[in-house]
Amino acid sequence: MSSAPSKSLKGIFARHEVVLLLVVALEVLIFSLLGRNFLGEANVSNIFRHSVEIGMLALVMTPVILTGGIDLSVGSMMGLCAVCFGILVKEAQFSPLLAALCSVAIGATGGGLNAFLIARLKLPPLIVTLGTFSLFRGLAEALTKGSKSYSGFSDSFLALGNSEVAGLPAQLWIFIAVALGVYLLVHHTTFGRSFRAIGYSPEGSRYAGLAVGRNISLAYILAGAVAGLAAVIFVARIGEARANAGIGYELLAITAVVLGGTSIFGGSGTVCGTLLGYLAVAVLNNGLKRIMDYELLDRKISDMASELSGLLTGLLLIVALAITPLLRILATRRSRSQH
């Protein structure tokens, strides 16, 4: 009788999401002990304020990767949409709201280009989005001649990236809405559940009557549209529209998704896992900057935050991916030894 709760407990700790939650808790514990005011209200707000864009890209990257695809262009799309937003507001005299809607539409169009090349022409997602990665960033650089930026936006618009609503950063409410929408799409609609089937077996999905091309297209169009929205939030937060917006964000987004347990080959994964992966990355990036009283190689850790962040994010990804299979292997061996 006592073995049943024990097996149940082992099953819980073998779940990837539980392991990742423990990793996040460990991060919080370490940085609260070593960092200055890490758990202070202002810093907790900053963790989300400065990482919402990455979280949004990770959320919409989840359906893409579930289908067995990849989108390396979302960071570059952010840069292009940020520049377009600045041009529309400062040169075309559009209102920030109208310019934001146009930026989302531009992002969706870029996602549609990826969708056409991947779903219709059957080109490899990695190669297609690597090409549009360079294309979108090149367009952004061309529009700004490599150096021009746009600033001087209205205070009401800048409040989107720097104010609080009901005690939370204003942009966090947008993030919550996107997270809820993606969660419902992926886990509570027939359309969304088809992403896993496509990633597991595209040919089998076609034989089952699923509109594989259409569903894959939606995933890439959604990714582009949300990249446009993330660009608007980025501009509101830093107060400047420039071509280098979103550099490296696509890699952080992919890391958060894979760290959250979504198979890079498609077919399995959850939005909740992605949220935990995003949280792990966001806490790590912020926490390293708060460690000001300790040194490594004769440099303050806070001064090495960007270098250490890349190193530890990669290490965290490898460890988190390795723990769950190892636990399952151990559980299998124990069950065999008992029989």
Short mmCIF file of C-alpha atoms in Angstrom, two decimals:
data_model
loop_
_atom_site.label_atom_id
_atom_site.label_comp_id
_atom_site.label_asym_id
_atom_site.label_seq_id
_atom_site.Cartn_x
_atom_site.Cartn_y
_atom_site.Cartn_z
CA MET A 1 0.00 0.00 0.00
CA SER A 2 2.82 2.41 0.84
CA SER A 3 4.47 1.91 -2.54
CA ALA A 4 1.65 3.65 -4.43
CA PRO A 5 2.29 7.15 -3.02
CA SER A 6 6.02 6.60 -3.54
CA LYS A 7 5.52 5.74 -7.21
CA SER A 8 3.19 8.70 -7.61
CA LEU A 9 5.79 11.02 -6.08
CA LYS A 10 8.49 9.66 -8.40
CA GLY A 11 6.18 10.23 -11.35
CA ILE A 12 5.68 13.85 -10.35
CA PHE A 13 9.41 14.53 -10.09
CA ALA A 14 10.02 12.82 -13.43
CA ARG A 15 7.91 15.47 -15.16
CA HIS A 16 10.03 18.00 -17.03
CA GLU A 17 7.95 20.96 -15.82
CA VAL A 18 8.46 20.00 -12.17
CA VAL A 19 12.21 19.66 -12.64
CA LEU A 20 12.33 23.06 -14.36
CA LEU A 21 10.24 24.63 -11.60
CA LEU A 22 12.81 23.39 -9.09
CA VAL A 23 15.57 24.91 -11.23
CA VAL A 24 13.79 28.29 -11.20
CA ALA A 25 13.32 28.04 -7.42
CA LEU A 26 17.04 27.30 -7.04
CA GLU A 27 17.91 30.32 -9.19
CA VAL A 28 15.71 32.56 -7.04
CA LEU A 29 17.29 31.20 -3.85
CA ILE A 30 20.86 31.71 -5.09
CA PHE A 31 20.30 35.23 -6.41
CA SER A 32 18.33 36.30 -3.33
CA LEU A 33 21.34 35.26 -1.20
CA LEU A 34 24.08 36.69 -3.44
CA GLY A 35 22.41 39.61 -5.21
CA ARG A 36 21.46 43.03 -3.97
CA ASN A 37 17.70 43.57 -3.52
CA PHE A 38 16.96 40.73 -5.93
CA LEU A 39 13.54 40.10 -4.42
CA GLY A 40 12.77 43.79 -4.02
CA GLU A 41 9.52 44.91 -5.61
CA ALA A 42 11.28 47.18 -8.10
CA ASN A 43 13.63 44.44 -9.29
CA VAL A 44 10.90 41.81 -9.59
CA SER A 45 9.04 44.25 -11.85
CA ASN A 46 12.23 44.80 -13.85
CA ILE A 47 12.67 41.06 -14.42
CA PHE A 48 9.44 41.06 -16.41
CA ARG A 49 9.68 44.59 -17.80
CA HIS A 50 12.98 43.86 -19.54
CA SER A 51 12.12 40.37 -20.77
CA VAL A 52 8.48 40.48 -21.90
CA GLU A 53 9.48 40.67 -25.57
CA ILE A 54 11.56 37.49 -25.28
CA GLY A 55 8.69 35.77 -23.51
CA MET A 56 6.24 36.72 -26.24
CA LEU A 57 8.56 35.38 -28.94
CA ALA A 58 9.01 32.16 -26.97
CA LEU A 59 5.24 31.71 -26.67
CA VAL A 60 4.64 31.95 -30.42
CA MET A 61 7.76 29.93 -31.17
CA THR A 62 6.12 27.02 -29.35
CA PRO A 63 3.52 26.21 -32.07
CA VAL A 64 6.22 26.59 -34.73
CA ILE A 65 8.54 24.10 -33.03
CA LEU A 66 5.64 21.77 -32.22
CA THR A 67 5.11 21.40 -35.98
CA GLY A 68 8.77 20.39 -36.37
CA GLY A 69 9.77 23.81 -37.71
CA ILE A 70 11.93 26.69 -36.50
CA ASP A 71 11.84 30.46 -36.95
CA LEU A 72 15.20 32.21 -36.76
CA SER A 73 13.77 35.41 -38.21
CA VAL A 74 11.60 36.70 -35.33
CA GLY A 75 14.36 38.83 -33.82
CA SER A 76 15.11 40.44 -37.19
CA MET A 77 11.39 40.92 -37.75
CA MET A 78 11.30 42.81 -34.46
CA GLY A 79 14.00 45.15 -35.77
CA LEU A 80 12.18 45.74 -39.05
CA CYS A 81 8.82 46.35 -37.34
CA ALA A 82 10.45 48.71 -34.82
CA VAL A 83 11.92 50.79 -37.65
CA CYS A 84 8.63 50.78 -39.55
CA PHE A 85 6.82 51.92 -36.41
CA GLY A 86 9.26 54.82 -35.98
CA ILE A 87 8.90 55.86 -39.63
CA LEU A 88 5.11 55.74 -39.51
CA VAL A 89 4.90 57.81 -36.33
CA LYS A 90 7.67 60.36 -36.93
CA GLU A 91 7.59 60.75 -40.73
CA ALA A 92 4.10 59.68 -41.82
CA GLN A 93 2.50 61.25 -38.73
CA PHE A 94 0.47 58.15 -37.87
CA SER A 95 -0.93 57.86 -34.37
CA PRO A 96 0.99 55.35 -32.19
CA LEU A 97 -2.05 53.06 -32.15
CA LEU A 98 -2.40 53.00 -35.93
CA ALA A 99 1.36 52.59 -36.37
CA ALA A 100 1.29 49.70 -33.88
CA LEU A 101 -1.46 47.97 -35.86
CA CYS A 102 0.56 48.46 -39.03
CA SER A 103 3.64 46.99 -37.34
CA VAL A 104 1.68 43.89 -36.35
CA ALA A 105 0.41 43.62 -39.94
CA ILE A 106 3.98 43.97 -41.29
CA GLY A 107 5.10 41.23 -38.92
CA ALA A 108 2.25 38.99 -40.06
CA THR A 109 3.24 39.64 -43.68
CA GLY A 110 6.83 38.62 -42.94
CA GLY A 111 5.51 35.51 -41.21
CA GLY A 112 3.36 34.90 -44.27
CA LEU A 113 6.48 34.96 -46.45
CA ASN A 114 8.04 32.29 -44.25
CA ALA A 115 4.78 30.32 -44.38
CA PHE A 116 4.62 30.45 -48.19
CA LEU A 117 8.18 29.27 -48.63
CA ILE A 118 7.90 26.52 -46.02
CA ALA A 119 4.31 25.29 -46.32
CA ARG A 120 3.74 25.83 -50.05
CA LEU A 121 7.16 25.46 -51.62
CA LYS A 122 8.22 22.78 -49.09
CA LEU A 123 11.56 24.44 -48.38
CA PRO A 124 13.40 23.57 -45.12
CA PRO A 125 12.35 25.91 -42.25
CA LEU A 126 15.92 26.30 -41.00
CA ILE A 127 17.20 27.52 -44.38
CA VAL A 128 14.15 29.69 -45.11
CA THR A 129 14.19 31.51 -41.77
CA LEU A 130 17.97 31.84 -41.86
CA GLY A 131 17.47 33.67 -45.17
CA THR A 132 14.66 35.88 -43.88
CA PHE A 133 16.73 36.49 -40.73
CA SER A 134 19.22 38.32 -42.94
CA LEU A 135 16.54 39.79 -45.24
CA PHE A 136 14.49 41.45 -42.49
CA ARG A 137 17.54 42.80 -40.67
CA GLY A 138 18.97 44.06 -43.94
CA LEU A 139 15.72 45.89 -44.74
CA ALA A 140 15.77 47.50 -41.30
CA GLU A 141 19.36 48.63 -41.80
CA ALA A 142 18.54 49.96 -45.28
CA LEU A 143 15.56 51.97 -44.03
CA THR A 144 17.70 53.62 -41.35
CA LYS A 145 20.88 53.83 -43.47
CA GLY A 146 22.59 51.81 -40.76
CA SER A 147 22.55 54.50 -38.08
CA LYS A 148 19.33 56.51 -38.01
CA SER A 149 16.90 56.01 -35.14
CA TYR A 150 13.56 57.52 -34.15
CA SER A 151 12.77 58.94 -30.73
CA GLY A 152 10.69 61.69 -29.10
CA PHE A 153 7.52 59.62 -28.79
CA SER A 154 4.59 60.84 -26.72
CA ASP A 155 4.51 60.20 -22.98
CA SER A 156 1.26 58.29 -23.31
CA PHE A 157 2.92 55.82 -25.68
CA LEU A 158 6.10 55.50 -23.59
CA ALA A 159 3.91 54.64 -20.59
CA LEU A 160 3.23 51.30 -22.28
CA GLY A 161 6.82 50.27 -21.64
CA ASN A 162 7.61 52.10 -18.41
CA SER A 163 4.48 52.44 -16.26
CA GLU A 164 2.55 50.07 -14.04
CA VAL A 165 -1.09 48.99 -14.12
CA ALA A 166 -2.58 47.44 -10.98
CA GLY A 167 0.91 47.03 -9.52
CA LEU A 168 2.35 45.20 -12.54
CA PRO A 169 4.37 46.50 -15.52
CA ALA A 170 1.92 47.66 -18.19
CA GLN A 171 3.40 45.41 -20.87
CA LEU A 172 3.07 42.37 -18.59
CA TRP A 173 -0.71 42.52 -19.05
CA ILE A 174 -0.21 42.24 -22.82
CA PHE A 175 2.12 39.31 -22.23
CA ILE A 176 -0.50 37.59 -20.04
CA ALA A 177 -3.11 38.07 -22.77
CA VAL A 178 -0.78 36.59 -25.42
CA ALA A 179 0.12 33.69 -23.10
CA LEU A 180 -3.54 32.93 -22.44
CA GLY A 181 -4.34 33.10 -26.15
CA VAL A 182 -1.49 30.78 -27.16
CA TYR A 183 -2.33 28.37 -24.34
CA LEU A 184 -5.96 28.12 -25.39
CA LEU A 185 -4.95 27.74 -29.04
CA VAL A 186 -2.41 24.97 -28.44
CA HIS A 187 -4.17 23.00 -25.71
CA HIS A 188 -7.88 23.64 -26.09
CA THR A 189 -8.62 23.77 -29.82
CA THR A 190 -8.63 21.03 -32.41
CA PHE A 191 -6.67 23.36 -34.67
CA GLY A 192 -3.95 23.87 -32.06
CA ARG A 193 -3.69 20.21 -31.13
CA SER A 194 -2.97 19.45 -34.77
CA PHE A 195 0.46 21.12 -34.34
CA ARG A 196 1.65 18.11 -32.32
CA ALA A 197 0.26 15.65 -34.84
CA ILE A 198 2.02 17.48 -37.68
CA GLY A 199 5.32 17.53 -35.80
CA TYR A 200 5.02 13.85 -34.92
CA SER A 201 4.15 12.74 -38.46
CA PRO A 202 3.42 15.23 -41.27
CA GLU A 203 2.53 12.49 -43.74
CA GLY A 204 0.31 10.70 -41.25
CA SER A 205 -1.45 13.99 -40.54
CA ARG A 206 -2.18 14.45 -44.24
CA TYR A 207 -3.61 10.94 -44.47
CA ALA A 208 -5.76 11.76 -41.42
CA GLY A 209 -7.27 14.68 -43.32
CA LEU A 210 -5.51 17.56 -41.54
CA ALA A 211 -4.78 20.72 -43.52
CA VAL A 212 -1.06 20.49 -42.82
CA GLY A 213 0.03 23.40 -45.03
CA ARG A 214 -2.65 25.74 -43.68
CA ASN A 215 -1.91 24.91 -40.06
CA ILE A 216 1.84 25.33 -40.46
CA SER A 217 1.19 28.66 -42.19
CA LEU A 218 -0.85 29.89 -39.24
CA ALA A 219 2.01 29.11 -36.84
CA TYR A 220 4.49 31.23 -38.83
CA ILE A 221 2.03 34.08 -39.45
CA LEU A 222 1.22 34.18 -35.73
CA ALA A 223 4.95 34.28 -34.91
CA GLY A 224 5.46 37.23 -37.27
CA ALA A 225 2.44 39.15 -35.94
CA VAL A 226 3.52 38.79 -32.31
CA ALA A 227 7.08 39.79 -33.28
CA GLY A 228 5.56 43.02 -34.59
CA LEU A 229 3.72 43.53 -31.31
CA ALA A 230 6.90 42.81 -29.35
CA ALA A 231 8.68 45.46 -31.44
CA VAL A 232 6.13 48.09 -30.41
CA ILE A 233 6.59 47.18 -26.73
CA PHE A 234 10.38 47.30 -27.15
CA VAL A 235 10.21 50.81 -28.64
CA ALA A 236 7.91 51.95 -25.82
CA ARG A 237 10.32 50.58 -23.21
CA ILE A 238 13.56 52.08 -24.52
CA GLY A 239 11.96 55.17 -26.12
CA GLU A 240 13.75 54.63 -29.42
CA ALA A 241 13.01 52.81 -32.69
CA ARG A 242 16.20 51.40 -34.18
CA ALA A 243 17.30 48.65 -36.53
CA ASN A 244 19.17 46.60 -33.92
CA ALA A 245 16.02 45.90 -31.90
CA GLY A 246 15.67 42.21 -31.07
CA ILE A 247 19.23 41.13 -31.86
CA GLY A 248 19.75 37.68 -30.33
CA TYR A 249 16.16 37.44 -29.14
CA GLU A 250 15.36 34.55 -31.46
CA LEU A 251 18.02 32.39 -29.80
CA LEU A 252 16.79 33.24 -26.31
CA ALA A 253 13.22 32.46 -27.38
CA ILE A 254 14.22 29.09 -28.85
CA THR A 255 16.22 28.34 -25.69
CA ALA A 256 13.17 29.08 -23.51
CA VAL A 257 10.96 26.79 -25.62
CA VAL A 258 13.39 23.87 -25.70
CA LEU A 259 14.32 24.41 -22.05
CA GLY A 260 10.59 24.16 -21.32
CA GLY A 261 10.51 20.62 -22.70
CA THR A 262 9.28 21.12 -26.26
CA SER A 263 11.03 18.68 -28.56
CA ILE A 264 13.13 20.46 -31.17
CA PHE A 265 11.97 17.74 -33.59
CA GLY A 266 8.33 18.61 -32.97
CA GLY A 267 5.40 16.56 -31.75
CA SER A 268 5.58 17.21 -27.99
CA GLY A 269 5.66 20.17 -25.64
CA THR A 270 3.49 22.50 -23.57
CA VAL A 271 2.95 26.24 -23.26
CA CYS A 272 3.34 25.95 -19.47
CA GLY A 273 6.78 24.45 -20.02
CA THR A 274 7.69 27.35 -22.30
CA LEU A 275 6.60 29.84 -19.63
CA LEU A 276 8.84 28.12 -17.08
CA GLY A 277 11.71 28.10 -19.59
CA TYR A 278 11.22 31.82 -20.19
CA LEU A 279 11.13 32.45 -16.45
CA ALA A 280 14.39 30.53 -15.97
CA VAL A 281 16.13 32.60 -18.67
CA ALA A 282 14.70 35.91 -17.40
CA VAL A 283 15.67 35.26 -13.77
CA LEU A 284 19.18 34.20 -14.80
CA ASN A 285 19.78 37.28 -16.95
CA ASN A 286 18.55 39.63 -14.23
CA GLY A 287 20.12 37.86 -11.27
CA LEU A 288 23.67 37.98 -12.60
CA LYS A 289 23.44 41.76 -12.87
CA ARG A 290 22.53 41.99 -9.17
CA ILE A 291 25.66 40.18 -7.92
CA MET A 292 27.83 43.22 -7.23
CA ASP A 293 29.79 42.08 -4.16
CA TYR A 294 31.51 39.07 -5.70
CA GLU A 295 34.27 38.75 -8.28
CA LEU A 296 35.29 36.14 -10.85
CA LEU A 297 38.66 36.32 -12.61
CA ASP A 298 39.31 39.70 -10.96
CA ARG A 299 36.11 41.19 -12.39
CA LYS A 300 32.81 41.87 -10.70
CA ILE A 301 30.23 39.29 -11.69
CA SER A 302 27.76 42.07 -12.47
CA ASP A 303 30.23 43.44 -15.05
CA MET A 304 30.43 40.01 -16.70
CA ALA A 305 26.66 39.45 -16.68
CA SER A 306 26.21 39.25 -20.46
CA GLU A 307 29.09 36.77 -20.94
CA LEU A 308 28.07 34.61 -17.98
CA SER A 309 24.42 34.72 -19.02
CA GLY A 310 25.17 33.09 -22.37
CA LEU A 311 27.42 30.49 -20.77
CA LEU A 312 25.00 29.58 -17.95
CA THR A 313 21.93 29.63 -20.19
CA GLY A 314 23.56 26.99 -22.40
CA LEU A 315 24.59 24.97 -19.35
CA LEU A 316 21.12 25.28 -17.86
CA LEU A 317 19.59 24.08 -21.11
CA ILE A 318 21.83 21.00 -21.24
CA VAL A 319 21.30 20.12 -17.56
CA ALA A 320 17.53 20.61 -17.66
CA LEU A 321 17.22 18.47 -20.80
CA ALA A 322 19.41 15.75 -19.34
CA ILE A 323 17.76 15.46 -15.91
CA THR A 324 14.34 14.24 -17.05
CA PRO A 325 15.59 11.40 -19.32
CA LEU A 326 18.05 10.34 -16.62
CA LEU A 327 15.25 10.16 -14.04
CA ARG A 328 13.17 8.07 -16.42
CA ILE A 329 16.09 5.72 -17.12
CA LEU A 330 16.69 5.29 -13.38
CA ALA A 331 12.99 4.65 -12.78
CA THR A 332 12.93 2.03 -15.56
CA ARG A 333 15.99 0.27 -14.17
CA ARG A 334 14.52 0.21 -10.67
CA SER A 335 11.25 -1.24 -11.90
CA ARG A 336 13.11 -3.95 -13.83
CA SER A 337 15.27 -4.81 -10.82
CA GLN A 338 12.17 -5.17 -8.67
CA HIS A 339 10.70 -7.68 -11.12
#
